[in-house]
CSV table of C-alpha atoms in Angstrom, one decimal:
chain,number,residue,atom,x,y,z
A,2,UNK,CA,-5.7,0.5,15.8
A,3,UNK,CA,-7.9,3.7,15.7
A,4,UNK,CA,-8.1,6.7,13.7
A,5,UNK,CA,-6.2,9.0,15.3
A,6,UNK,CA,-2.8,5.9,15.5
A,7,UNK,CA,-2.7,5.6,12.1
A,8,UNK,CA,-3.3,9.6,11.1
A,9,UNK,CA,0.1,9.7,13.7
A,10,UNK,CA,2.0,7.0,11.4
A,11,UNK,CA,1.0,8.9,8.4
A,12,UNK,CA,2.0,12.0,9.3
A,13,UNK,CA,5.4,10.8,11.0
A,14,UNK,CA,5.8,9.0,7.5
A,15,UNK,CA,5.9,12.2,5.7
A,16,UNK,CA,2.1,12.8,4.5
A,17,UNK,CA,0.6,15.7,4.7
A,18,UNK,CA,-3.2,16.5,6.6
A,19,UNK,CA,-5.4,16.6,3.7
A,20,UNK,CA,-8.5,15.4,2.6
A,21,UNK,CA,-6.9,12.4,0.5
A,22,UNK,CA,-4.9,11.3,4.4
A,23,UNK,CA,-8.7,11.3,5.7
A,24,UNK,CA,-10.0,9.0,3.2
A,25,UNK,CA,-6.5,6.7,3.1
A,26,UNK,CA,-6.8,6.6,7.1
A,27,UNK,CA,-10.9,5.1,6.9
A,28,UNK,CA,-9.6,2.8,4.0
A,29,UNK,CA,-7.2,1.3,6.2
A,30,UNK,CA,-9.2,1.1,9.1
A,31,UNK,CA,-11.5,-1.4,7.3
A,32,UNK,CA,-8.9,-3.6,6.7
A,33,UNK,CA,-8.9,-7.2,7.9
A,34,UNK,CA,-6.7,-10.3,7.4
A,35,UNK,CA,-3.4,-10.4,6.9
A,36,UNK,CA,-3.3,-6.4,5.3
A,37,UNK,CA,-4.6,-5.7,8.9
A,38,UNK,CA,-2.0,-7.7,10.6
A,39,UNK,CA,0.5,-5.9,7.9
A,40,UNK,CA,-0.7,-2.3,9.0
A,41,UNK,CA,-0.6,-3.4,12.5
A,42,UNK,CA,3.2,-4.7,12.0
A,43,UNK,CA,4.5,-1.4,10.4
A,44,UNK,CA,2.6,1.1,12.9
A,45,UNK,CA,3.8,-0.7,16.2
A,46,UNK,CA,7.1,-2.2,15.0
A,47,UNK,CA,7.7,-0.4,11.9
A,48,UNK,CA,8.1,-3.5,9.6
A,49,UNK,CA,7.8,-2.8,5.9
A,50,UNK,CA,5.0,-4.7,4.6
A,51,UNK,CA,6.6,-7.6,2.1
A,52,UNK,CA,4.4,-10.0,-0.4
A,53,UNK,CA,4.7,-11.2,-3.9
A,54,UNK,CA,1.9,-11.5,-5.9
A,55,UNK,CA,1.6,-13.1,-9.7
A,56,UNK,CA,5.2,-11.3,-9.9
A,57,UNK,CA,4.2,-8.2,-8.2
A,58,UNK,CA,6.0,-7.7,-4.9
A,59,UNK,CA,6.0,-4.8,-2.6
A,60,UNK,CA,9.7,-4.1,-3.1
A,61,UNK,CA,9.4,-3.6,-6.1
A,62,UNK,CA,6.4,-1.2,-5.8
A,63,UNK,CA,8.1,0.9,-3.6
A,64,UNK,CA,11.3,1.0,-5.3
A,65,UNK,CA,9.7,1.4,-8.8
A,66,UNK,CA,6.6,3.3,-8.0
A,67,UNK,CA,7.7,5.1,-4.8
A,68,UNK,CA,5.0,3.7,-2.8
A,69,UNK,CA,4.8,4.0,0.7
A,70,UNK,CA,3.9,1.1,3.3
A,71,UNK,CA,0.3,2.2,3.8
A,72,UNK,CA,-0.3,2.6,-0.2
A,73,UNK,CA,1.6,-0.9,-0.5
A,74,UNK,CA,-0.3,-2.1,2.5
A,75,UNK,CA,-4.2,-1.3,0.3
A,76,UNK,CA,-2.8,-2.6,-2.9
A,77,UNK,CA,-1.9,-5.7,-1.2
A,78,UNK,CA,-5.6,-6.2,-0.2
A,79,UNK,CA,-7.2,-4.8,-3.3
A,80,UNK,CA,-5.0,-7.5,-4.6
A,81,UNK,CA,-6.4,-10.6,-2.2
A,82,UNK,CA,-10.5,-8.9,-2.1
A,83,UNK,CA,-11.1,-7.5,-5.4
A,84,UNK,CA,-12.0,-11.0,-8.0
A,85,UNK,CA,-13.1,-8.6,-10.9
A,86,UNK,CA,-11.2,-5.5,-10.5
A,87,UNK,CA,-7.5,-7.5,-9.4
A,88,UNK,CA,-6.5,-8.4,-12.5
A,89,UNK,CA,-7.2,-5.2,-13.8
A,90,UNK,CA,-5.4,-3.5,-11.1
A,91,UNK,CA,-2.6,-6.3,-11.2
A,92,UNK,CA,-2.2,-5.3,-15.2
A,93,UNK,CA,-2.2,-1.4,-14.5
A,94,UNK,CA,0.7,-2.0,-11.6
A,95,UNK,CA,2.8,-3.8,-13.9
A,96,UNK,CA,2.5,-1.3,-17.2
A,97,UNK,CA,3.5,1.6,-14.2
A,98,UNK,CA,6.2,-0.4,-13.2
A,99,UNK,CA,7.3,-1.3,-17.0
A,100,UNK,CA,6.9,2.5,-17.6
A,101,UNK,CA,9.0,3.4,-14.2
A,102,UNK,CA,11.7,1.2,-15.7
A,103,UNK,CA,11.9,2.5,-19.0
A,104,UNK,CA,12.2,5.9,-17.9
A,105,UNK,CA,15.2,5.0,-15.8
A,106,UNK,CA,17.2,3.4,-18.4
């Protein structure tokens, strides 16, 4: 996948040319493993990316949160690459979904 492939699914996915979709596109074009092989799946096939992780699943961050597939697709790496930072970033995903909850009650 190249630059230009992915700014198409972006864009056909509803976000709009900005700076931010430049720096989203270059984080996703560094990604490897299976986030690469998830990007891969959604921009040729349009499979929704689909983990669990320490009770956080992407269904539930798209449902709660109103994540997209490319946003699911870097939290699910962050996730897997990130030792210090994950469980920091696991913790702040669960308090937004807790929060996203309680507002909808």
């Amino acid at each position: 996948m190249n630059y230009t492939e992915i700014k198409t699914a972006l864009l056909n996915d509803g976000y709009k040319d900005t700076p931010e979709l430049d720096k989203t596109i270059r984080r996703l074009l560094f990604l490897d493993g299976e986030a690469k092989e998830m990007l891969h799946a959604w921009i040729s096939y349009g499979i929704f990316p689909s983990f669990i992780y320490q009770g956080i699943d992407s269904n539930t961050l798209h449902i709660s949160l109103g994540m997209k597939a490319p946003a699911i697709i870097l939290a699910f790496y962050m996730l897997q690459i990130q030792p210090k930072s994950k469980e920091l970033y696991l913790r702040l995903l669960k308090r937004n979904i807790e929060y996203k909850l309680q507002i909808n009650r």
